[in-house]
Amino acid sequence: MVTQPTNAIVCRNVVKEFGSGGAKVRALRGVDLDVPFGELVLLVGESGCGKTTLLSIIASILDPTSGEVQVLGTDITRLWGGRKVRFRGKNIGFVFQQYNLLPSLTACENVAIPLIILGYRRGVALRRAREILAMVGLENRQHALPNELSGGQQQRVAISRALVHDPAIIICDEPTAALDAENGRLVIQLLRQVAVQPNRAVVVVTHDNRIFEFGDRIAHMEDGRVDSVTVQKVEV
């Protein structure tokens, strides 16, 4: 029997540099961070502190310049090419600030995209997409195009798309920034309800202090480092 590790993500002394010579910029300056399974972790800090860069490295979109990044027990710095793409496609779901929905596809078709990319038959993918949309309260909007949906509804479609292939890591980049206070709160509550599971971790980059209360822990970043981590009891 294989024992699940405590942490879904482990970063140790992660450095990321852009450019070279006199134009070199060090975006991350030795980040240490643990993200446990079963938690929603917020990455917070001023613009330019390295939050999105760190998120992109955890998601295996960017490679660190140095340091160790373990995701689900795999050293992702040693994955290359197709192996990295397959790992990301199977294990990571993405929720973006601007939703990134394809305008010519219905809500259901947008949600089904990750499964189709993974090789599922279209009918199977659409059936699973309908199930996820029902979970987020959009069963009656599955045939709507993105421009027929409100911002909050579009973000719920985006959350459904991130969840449809049951990834162990959910990555969210400013998921409430384009929403008003009420819809932002509804979206983060929804993430807690449907995404936070014992075998999954959710990482959210945010400037939105209205949602800080929903994080199991808050990693405060400053000048390319995790300056402190606040652990709190969430009662929602």
PDB file of C-alpha atoms in Angstrom:
ATOM      1  CA  MET A   1       0.000   0.000   0.000  1.00  0.00           C
ATOM      2  CA  VAL A   2       1.418   3.384  -1.078  1.00  0.00           C
ATOM      3  CA  THR A   3       1.089   6.110   1.543  1.00  0.00           C
ATOM      4  CA  GLN A   4       0.101   9.526   0.247  1.00  0.00           C
ATOM      5  CA  PRO A   5       2.682  12.175   1.190  1.00  0.00           C
ATOM      6  CA  THR A   6       1.553  14.979   3.482  1.00  0.00           C
ATOM      7  CA  ASN A   7       2.398  17.709   1.007  1.00  0.00           C
ATOM      8  CA  ALA A   8       1.098  17.941  -2.546  1.00  0.00           C
ATOM      9  CA  ILE A   9       3.723  20.559  -3.387  1.00  0.00           C
ATOM     10  CA  VAL A  10       7.177  21.142  -1.922  1.00  0.00           C
ATOM     11  CA  CYS A  11       9.407  24.017  -3.028  1.00  0.00           C
ATOM     12  CA  ARG A  12      12.931  24.335  -1.705  1.00  0.00           C
ATOM     13  CA  ASN A  13      15.240  27.282  -2.404  1.00  0.00           C
ATOM     14  CA  VAL A  14      13.547  27.985  -5.729  1.00  0.00           C
ATOM     15  CA  VAL A  15      15.249  30.685  -7.787  1.00  0.00           C
ATOM     16  CA  LYS A  16      14.003  32.096 -11.088  1.00  0.00           C
ATOM     17  CA  GLU A  17      15.993  34.552 -13.191  1.00  0.00           C
ATOM     18  CA  PHE A  18      14.995  36.231 -16.436  1.00  0.00           C
ATOM     19  CA  GLY A  19      17.467  37.715 -18.913  1.00  0.00           C
ATOM     20  CA  SER A  20      21.241  37.739 -18.615  1.00  0.00           C
ATOM     21  CA  GLY A  21      24.146  40.009 -17.818  1.00  0.00           C
ATOM     22  CA  GLY A  22      23.210  43.508 -16.781  1.00  0.00           C
ATOM     23  CA  ALA A  23      19.604  42.900 -17.786  1.00  0.00           C
ATOM     24  CA  LYS A  24      19.177  39.900 -15.481  1.00  0.00           C
ATOM     25  CA  VAL A  25      16.167  40.054 -13.189  1.00  0.00           C
ATOM     26  CA  ARG A  26      15.781  37.682 -10.235  1.00  0.00           C
ATOM     27  CA  ALA A  27      12.038  37.156  -9.829  1.00  0.00           C
ATOM     28  CA  LEU A  28      12.340  34.441  -7.160  1.00  0.00           C
ATOM     29  CA  ARG A  29      15.139  34.554  -4.604  1.00  0.00           C
ATOM     30  CA  GLY A  30      15.016  31.207  -2.836  1.00  0.00           C
ATOM     31  CA  VAL A  31      11.394  30.274  -2.192  1.00  0.00           C
ATOM     32  CA  ASP A  32      10.537  27.613   0.379  1.00  0.00           C
ATOM     33  CA  LEU A  33       6.905  26.522   0.479  1.00  0.00           C
ATOM     34  CA  ASP A  34       4.859  23.464   1.474  1.00  0.00           C
ATOM     35  CA  VAL A  35       1.308  23.002   0.200  1.00  0.00           C
ATOM     36  CA  PRO A  36      -0.468  20.182   2.062  1.00  0.00           C
ATOM     37  CA  PHE A  37      -3.119  17.955   0.561  1.00  0.00           C
ATOM     38  CA  GLY A  38      -6.649  18.945   1.536  1.00  0.00           C
ATOM     39  CA  GLU A  39      -5.956  22.667   1.771  1.00  0.00           C
ATOM     40  CA  LEU A  40      -6.615  25.883  -0.108  1.00  0.00           C
ATOM     41  CA  VAL A  41      -3.426  27.953  -0.003  1.00  0.00           C
ATOM     42  CA  LEU A  42      -3.376  31.646  -0.931  1.00  0.00           C
ATOM     43  CA  LEU A  43      -0.261  33.295  -2.365  1.00  0.00           C
ATOM     44  CA  VAL A  44      -0.485  36.991  -1.541  1.00  0.00           C
ATOM     45  CA  GLY A  45       1.739  40.043  -1.812  1.00  0.00           C
ATOM     46  CA  GLU A  46       2.318  43.232  -3.763  1.00  0.00           C
ATOM     47  CA  SER A  47       2.520  43.250  -7.551  1.00  0.00           C
ATOM     48  CA  GLY A  48       5.951  42.121  -8.730  1.00  0.00           C
ATOM     49  CA  CYS A  49       6.743  40.062  -5.629  1.00  0.00           C
ATOM     50  CA  GLY A  50       6.903  36.797  -7.630  1.00  0.00           C
ATOM     51  CA  LYS A  51       3.490  35.221  -6.987  1.00  0.00           C
ATOM     52  CA  THR A  52       2.580  34.468 -10.590  1.00  0.00           C
ATOM     53  CA  THR A  53       6.122  33.322 -11.393  1.00  0.00           C
ATOM     54  CA  LEU A  54       5.989  30.834  -8.525  1.00  0.00           C
ATOM     55  CA  LEU A  55       2.531  29.682  -9.600  1.00  0.00           C
ATOM     56  CA  SER A  56       3.809  29.114 -13.158  1.00  0.00           C
ATOM     57  CA  ILE A  57       6.728  27.031 -11.872  1.00  0.00           C
ATOM     58  CA  ILE A  58       4.453  24.896  -9.689  1.00  0.00           C
ATOM     59  CA  ALA A  59       2.243  24.378 -12.758  1.00  0.00           C
ATOM     60  CA  SER A  60       5.332  23.338 -14.783  1.00  0.00           C
ATOM     61  CA  ILE A  61       4.785  26.164 -17.266  1.00  0.00           C
ATOM     62  CA  LEU A  62       8.088  27.801 -16.294  1.00  0.00           C
ATOM     63  CA  ASP A  63      11.290  26.043 -15.255  1.00  0.00           C
ATOM     64  CA  PRO A  64      13.148  27.323 -12.192  1.00  0.00           C
ATOM     65  CA  THR A  65      16.713  28.517 -12.606  1.00  0.00           C
ATOM     66  CA  SER A  66      17.655  26.449  -9.566  1.00  0.00           C
ATOM     67  CA  GLY A  67      16.067  24.753  -6.588  1.00  0.00           C
ATOM     68  CA  GLU A  68      13.763  21.781  -6.041  1.00  0.00           C
ATOM     69  CA  VAL A  69      10.069  21.558  -6.937  1.00  0.00           C
ATOM     70  CA  GLN A  70       8.208  18.389  -5.978  1.00  0.00           C
ATOM     71  CA  VAL A  71       4.611  18.089  -7.198  1.00  0.00           C
ATOM     72  CA  LEU A  72       2.734  14.952  -6.132  1.00  0.00           C
ATOM     73  CA  GLY A  73       6.090  13.387  -5.242  1.00  0.00           C
ATOM     74  CA  THR A  74       7.546  14.039  -8.714  1.00  0.00           C
ATOM     75  CA  ASP A  75      10.543  16.304  -9.240  1.00  0.00           C
ATOM     76  CA  ILE A  76       9.062  18.348 -12.082  1.00  0.00           C
ATOM     77  CA  THR A  77      12.422  19.970 -12.828  1.00  0.00           C
ATOM     78  CA  ARG A  78      13.454  16.613 -14.290  1.00  0.00           C
ATOM     79  CA  LEU A  79      10.482  16.372 -16.655  1.00  0.00           C
ATOM     80  CA  TRP A  80      10.985  17.423 -20.249  1.00  0.00           C
ATOM     81  CA  GLY A  81       8.976  17.645 -23.447  1.00  0.00           C
ATOM     82  CA  GLY A  82       6.100  15.224 -23.733  1.00  0.00           C
ATOM     83  CA  ARG A  83       6.556  13.859 -20.201  1.00  0.00           C
ATOM     84  CA  LYS A  84       6.039  17.332 -18.747  1.00  0.00           C
ATOM     85  CA  VAL A  85       3.007  18.017 -20.968  1.00  0.00           C
ATOM     86  CA  ARG A  86       1.407  14.706 -19.981  1.00  0.00           C
ATOM     87  CA  PHE A  87       2.095  15.271 -16.288  1.00  0.00           C
ATOM     88  CA  ARG A  88       0.548  18.738 -16.436  1.00  0.00           C
ATOM     89  CA  GLY A  89      -2.444  17.583 -18.479  1.00  0.00           C
ATOM     90  CA  LYS A  90      -3.261  14.739 -16.112  1.00  0.00           C
ATOM     91  CA  ASN A  91      -2.539  16.293 -12.738  1.00  0.00           C
ATOM     92  CA  ILE A  92      -3.153  20.044 -12.910  1.00  0.00           C
ATOM     93  CA  GLY A  93      -6.317  22.078 -13.486  1.00  0.00           C
ATOM     94  CA  PHE A  94      -6.213  25.813 -14.227  1.00  0.00           C
ATOM     95  CA  VAL A  95      -8.589  28.647 -13.322  1.00  0.00           C
ATOM     96  CA  PHE A  96      -7.731  32.035 -14.857  1.00  0.00           C
ATOM     97  CA  GLN A  97      -8.711  35.611 -14.034  1.00  0.00           C
ATOM     98  CA  GLN A  98     -10.227  36.221 -17.491  1.00  0.00           C
ATOM     99  CA  TYR A  99     -11.877  32.777 -17.709  1.00  0.00           C
ATOM    100  CA  ASN A 100     -10.171  31.839 -21.054  1.00  0.00           C
ATOM    101  CA  LEU A 101     -13.314  30.233 -22.442  1.00  0.00           C
ATOM    102  CA  LEU A 102     -13.527  29.578 -26.186  1.00  0.00           C
ATOM    103  CA  PRO A 103     -16.276  31.930 -27.422  1.00  0.00           C
ATOM    104  CA  SER A 104     -17.645  29.611 -30.118  1.00  0.00           C
ATOM    105  CA  LEU A 105     -18.141  26.665 -27.742  1.00  0.00           C
ATOM    106  CA  THR A 106     -20.973  26.114 -25.287  1.00  0.00           C
ATOM    107  CA  ALA A 107     -20.359  25.921 -21.549  1.00  0.00           C
ATOM    108  CA  CYS A 108     -20.508  22.128 -21.739  1.00  0.00           C
ATOM    109  CA  GLU A 109     -18.080  21.960 -24.649  1.00  0.00           C
ATOM    110  CA  ASN A 110     -15.634  24.309 -22.901  1.00  0.00           C
ATOM    111  CA  VAL A 111     -15.682  22.136 -19.793  1.00  0.00           C
ATOM    112  CA  ALA A 112     -15.111  18.964 -21.841  1.00  0.00           C
ATOM    113  CA  ILE A 113     -11.895  20.255 -23.467  1.00  0.00           C
ATOM    114  CA  PRO A 114      -9.380  18.752 -20.959  1.00  0.00           C
ATOM    115  CA  LEU A 115     -10.958  15.301 -21.316  1.00  0.00           C
ATOM    116  CA  ILE A 116     -10.930  15.470 -25.102  1.00  0.00           C
ATOM    117  CA  ILE A 117      -7.251  16.474 -25.012  1.00  0.00           C
ATOM    118  CA  LEU A 118      -6.593  13.449 -22.789  1.00  0.00           C
ATOM    119  CA  GLY A 119      -8.181  11.186 -25.398  1.00  0.00           C
ATOM    120  CA  TYR A 120     -11.683  10.620 -24.026  1.00  0.00           C
ATOM    121  CA  ARG A 121     -14.452  10.046 -26.544  1.00  0.00           C
ATOM    122  CA  ARG A 122     -16.529  13.158 -27.136  1.00  0.00           C
ATOM    123  CA  GLY A 123     -19.726  11.645 -25.738  1.00  0.00           C
ATOM    124  CA  VAL A 124     -18.006  10.533 -22.548  1.00  0.00           C
ATOM    125  CA  ALA A 125     -16.339  13.937 -22.155  1.00  0.00           C
ATOM    126  CA  LEU A 126     -19.598  15.831 -22.603  1.00  0.00           C
ATOM    127  CA  ARG A 127     -21.424  13.590 -20.135  1.00  0.00           C
ATOM    128  CA  ARG A 128     -18.775  14.213 -17.493  1.00  0.00           C
ATOM    129  CA  ALA A 129     -18.868  17.946 -18.279  1.00  0.00           C
ATOM    130  CA  ARG A 130     -22.616  18.026 -17.671  1.00  0.00           C
ATOM    131  CA  GLU A 131     -22.114  16.316 -14.300  1.00  0.00           C
ATOM    132  CA  ILE A 132     -19.556  18.917 -13.207  1.00  0.00           C
ATOM    133  CA  LEU A 133     -21.702  21.818 -14.396  1.00  0.00           C
ATOM    134  CA  ALA A 134     -24.548  20.433 -12.301  1.00  0.00           C
ATOM    135  CA  MET A 135     -22.241  20.419  -9.264  1.00  0.00           C
ATOM    136  CA  VAL A 136     -21.638  24.166  -9.663  1.00  0.00           C
ATOM    137  CA  GLY A 137     -25.304  24.989 -10.284  1.00  0.00           C
ATOM    138  CA  LEU A 138     -25.146  25.501 -14.053  1.00  0.00           C
ATOM    139  CA  GLU A 139     -27.052  22.454 -15.273  1.00  0.00           C
ATOM    140  CA  ASN A 140     -29.547  24.772 -16.975  1.00  0.00           C
ATOM    141  CA  ARG A 141     -26.836  26.802 -18.736  1.00  0.00           C
ATOM    142  CA  GLN A 142     -24.808  24.010 -20.305  1.00  0.00           C
ATOM    143  CA  HIS A 143     -25.783  25.011 -23.867  1.00  0.00           C
ATOM    144  CA  ALA A 144     -25.077  28.728 -23.382  1.00  0.00           C
ATOM    145  CA  LEU A 145     -22.164  30.432 -25.117  1.00  0.00           C
ATOM    146  CA  PRO A 146     -19.730  32.413 -22.926  1.00  0.00           C
ATOM    147  CA  ASN A 147     -21.144  35.780 -24.045  1.00  0.00           C
ATOM    148  CA  GLU A 148     -24.556  34.640 -22.808  1.00  0.00           C
ATOM    149  CA  LEU A 149     -23.250  34.110 -19.280  1.00  0.00           C
ATOM    150  CA  SER A 150     -22.486  36.549 -16.473  1.00  0.00           C
ATOM    151  CA  GLY A 151     -18.946  36.946 -15.187  1.00  0.00           C
ATOM    152  CA  GLY A 152     -19.690  34.786 -12.161  1.00  0.00           C
ATOM    153  CA  GLN A 153     -21.220  32.095 -14.350  1.00  0.00           C
ATOM    154  CA  GLN A 154     -18.233  32.149 -16.705  1.00  0.00           C
ATOM    155  CA  GLN A 155     -15.901  31.671 -13.757  1.00  0.00           C
ATOM    156  CA  ARG A 156     -17.981  28.713 -12.580  1.00  0.00           C
ATOM    157  CA  VAL A 157     -17.584  27.208 -16.063  1.00  0.00           C
ATOM    158  CA  ALA A 158     -13.831  27.797 -15.772  1.00  0.00           C
ATOM    159  CA  ILE A 159     -13.783  26.049 -12.373  1.00  0.00           C
ATOM    160  CA  SER A 160     -15.715  23.147 -13.873  1.00  0.00           C
ATOM    161  CA  ARG A 161     -13.188  22.881 -16.690  1.00  0.00           C
ATOM    162  CA  ALA A 162     -10.363  22.769 -14.129  1.00  0.00           C
ATOM    163  CA  LEU A 163     -12.106  19.974 -12.204  1.00  0.00           C
ATOM    164  CA  VAL A 164     -13.486  17.802 -15.017  1.00  0.00           C
ATOM    165  CA  HIS A 165     -10.437  15.518 -15.312  1.00  0.00           C
ATOM    166  CA  ASP A 166     -10.142  15.182 -11.502  1.00  0.00           C
ATOM    167  CA  PRO A 167      -6.628  16.639 -11.137  1.00  0.00           C
ATOM    168  CA  ALA A 168      -4.802  16.553  -7.817  1.00  0.00           C
ATOM    169  CA  ILE A 169      -3.655  20.173  -8.122  1.00  0.00           C
ATOM    170  CA  ILE A 170      -5.884  23.161  -8.893  1.00  0.00           C
ATOM    171  CA  ILE A 171      -4.023  26.353  -9.856  1.00  0.00           C
ATOM    172  CA  CYS A 172      -5.941  29.649  -9.737  1.00  0.00           C
ATOM    173  CA  ASP A 173      -4.536  32.981 -10.961  1.00  0.00           C
ATOM    174  CA  GLU A 174      -6.568  35.871  -9.521  1.00  0.00           C
ATOM    175  CA  PRO A 175      -9.902  34.017  -9.898  1.00  0.00           C
ATOM    176  CA  THR A 176     -11.963  36.788  -8.252  1.00  0.00           C
ATOM    177  CA  ALA A 177     -10.208  39.879  -9.655  1.00  0.00           C
ATOM    178  CA  ALA A 178     -12.706  40.424 -12.494  1.00  0.00           C
ATOM    179  CA  LEU A 179     -15.730  39.918 -10.217  1.00  0.00           C
ATOM    180  CA  ASP A 180     -17.635  42.149  -7.837  1.00  0.00           C
ATOM    181  CA  ALA A 181     -17.533  41.428  -4.104  1.00  0.00           C
ATOM    182  CA  GLU A 182     -20.614  39.198  -4.058  1.00  0.00           C
ATOM    183  CA  ASN A 183     -19.603  37.062  -7.037  1.00  0.00           C
ATOM    184  CA  GLY A 184     -16.004  36.886  -5.849  1.00  0.00           C
ATOM    185  CA  ARG A 185     -17.146  35.499  -2.527  1.00  0.00           C
ATOM    186  CA  LEU A 186     -19.449  32.997  -4.247  1.00  0.00           C
ATOM    187  CA  VAL A 187     -16.605  31.793  -6.477  1.00  0.00           C
ATOM    188  CA  ILE A 188     -14.134  31.243  -3.645  1.00  0.00           C
ATOM    189  CA  GLN A 189     -16.832  29.496  -1.577  1.00  0.00           C
ATOM    190  CA  LEU A 190     -17.500  27.263  -4.561  1.00  0.00           C
ATOM    191  CA  LEU A 191     -13.811  26.425  -4.864  1.00  0.00           C
ATOM    192  CA  ARG A 192     -13.786  25.379  -1.227  1.00  0.00           C
ATOM    193  CA  GLN A 193     -16.909  23.257  -1.625  1.00  0.00           C
ATOM    194  CA  VAL A 194     -16.078  21.399  -4.833  1.00  0.00           C
ATOM    195  CA  ALA A 195     -12.287  21.607  -5.196  1.00  0.00           C
ATOM    196  CA  VAL A 196     -10.827  21.154  -1.707  1.00  0.00           C
ATOM    197  CA  GLN A 197     -10.573  17.407  -1.109  1.00  0.00           C
ATOM    198  CA  PRO A 198      -8.254  15.196   0.999  1.00  0.00           C
ATOM    199  CA  ASN A 199      -6.427  14.034  -2.146  1.00  0.00           C
ATOM    200  CA  ARG A 200      -6.173  17.479  -3.747  1.00  0.00           C
ATOM    201  CA  ALA A 201      -4.518  20.855  -3.106  1.00  0.00           C
ATOM    202  CA  VAL A 202      -5.709  24.235  -4.366  1.00  0.00           C
ATOM    203  CA  VAL A 203      -3.276  27.141  -4.836  1.00  0.00           C
ATOM    204  CA  VAL A 204      -4.682  30.630  -5.435  1.00  0.00           C
ATOM    205  CA  VAL A 205      -2.750  33.771  -6.326  1.00  0.00           C
ATOM    206  CA  THR A 206      -4.759  36.796  -5.210  1.00  0.00           C
ATOM    207  CA  HIS A 207      -4.644  40.482  -4.327  1.00  0.00           C
ATOM    208  CA  ASP A 208      -8.217  40.245  -3.060  1.00  0.00           C
ATOM    209  CA  ASN A 209      -8.132  40.562   0.732  1.00  0.00           C
ATOM    210  CA  ARG A 210     -11.900  39.958   0.773  1.00  0.00           C
ATOM    211  CA  ILE A 211     -11.221  36.237   0.281  1.00  0.00           C
ATOM    212  CA  PHE A 212      -8.345  35.799   2.730  1.00  0.00           C
ATOM    213  CA  GLU A 213     -10.689  34.192   5.262  1.00  0.00           C
ATOM    214  CA  PHE A 214     -11.212  31.231   2.906  1.00  0.00           C
ATOM    215  CA  GLY A 215      -7.568  30.110   2.859  1.00  0.00           C
ATOM    216  CA  ASP A 216      -6.348  27.310   5.125  1.00  0.00           C
ATOM    217  CA  ARG A 217      -2.993  29.018   4.970  1.00  0.00           C
ATOM    218  CA  ILE A 218      -1.789  32.311   3.523  1.00  0.00           C
ATOM    219  CA  ALA A 219       1.737  32.480   2.108  1.00  0.00           C
ATOM    220  CA  HIS A 220       2.871  36.099   2.163  1.00  0.00           C
ATOM    221  CA  MET A 221       5.432  36.904  -0.543  1.00  0.00           C
ATOM    222  CA  GLU A 222       7.813  39.828  -0.626  1.00  0.00           C
ATOM    223  CA  ASP A 223      10.743  40.534  -2.929  1.00  0.00           C
ATOM    224  CA  GLY A 224      10.819  37.078  -4.478  1.00  0.00           C
ATOM    225  CA  ARG A 225      10.543  35.083  -1.263  1.00  0.00           C
ATOM    226  CA  VAL A 226       7.844  33.605   0.956  1.00  0.00           C
ATOM    227  CA  ASP A 227       8.220  35.930   3.906  1.00  0.00           C
ATOM    228  CA  SER A 228       5.737  34.198   6.225  1.00  0.00           C
ATOM    229  CA  VAL A 229       2.927  31.643   6.259  1.00  0.00           C
ATOM    230  CA  THR A 230      -0.238  32.139   8.302  1.00  0.00           C
ATOM    231  CA  VAL A 231      -2.245  29.020   9.162  1.00  0.00           C
ATOM    232  CA  GLN A 232      -5.882  29.583  10.064  1.00  0.00           C
ATOM    233  CA  LYS A 233      -9.040  27.667  10.794  1.00  0.00           C
ATOM    234  CA  VAL A 234     -11.605  28.146   8.052  1.00  0.00           C
ATOM    235  CA  GLU A 235     -15.255  28.221   9.091  1.00  0.00           C
ATOM    236  CA  VAL A 236     -17.337  28.560   5.931  1.00  0.00           C
TER     237      VAL A 236
END
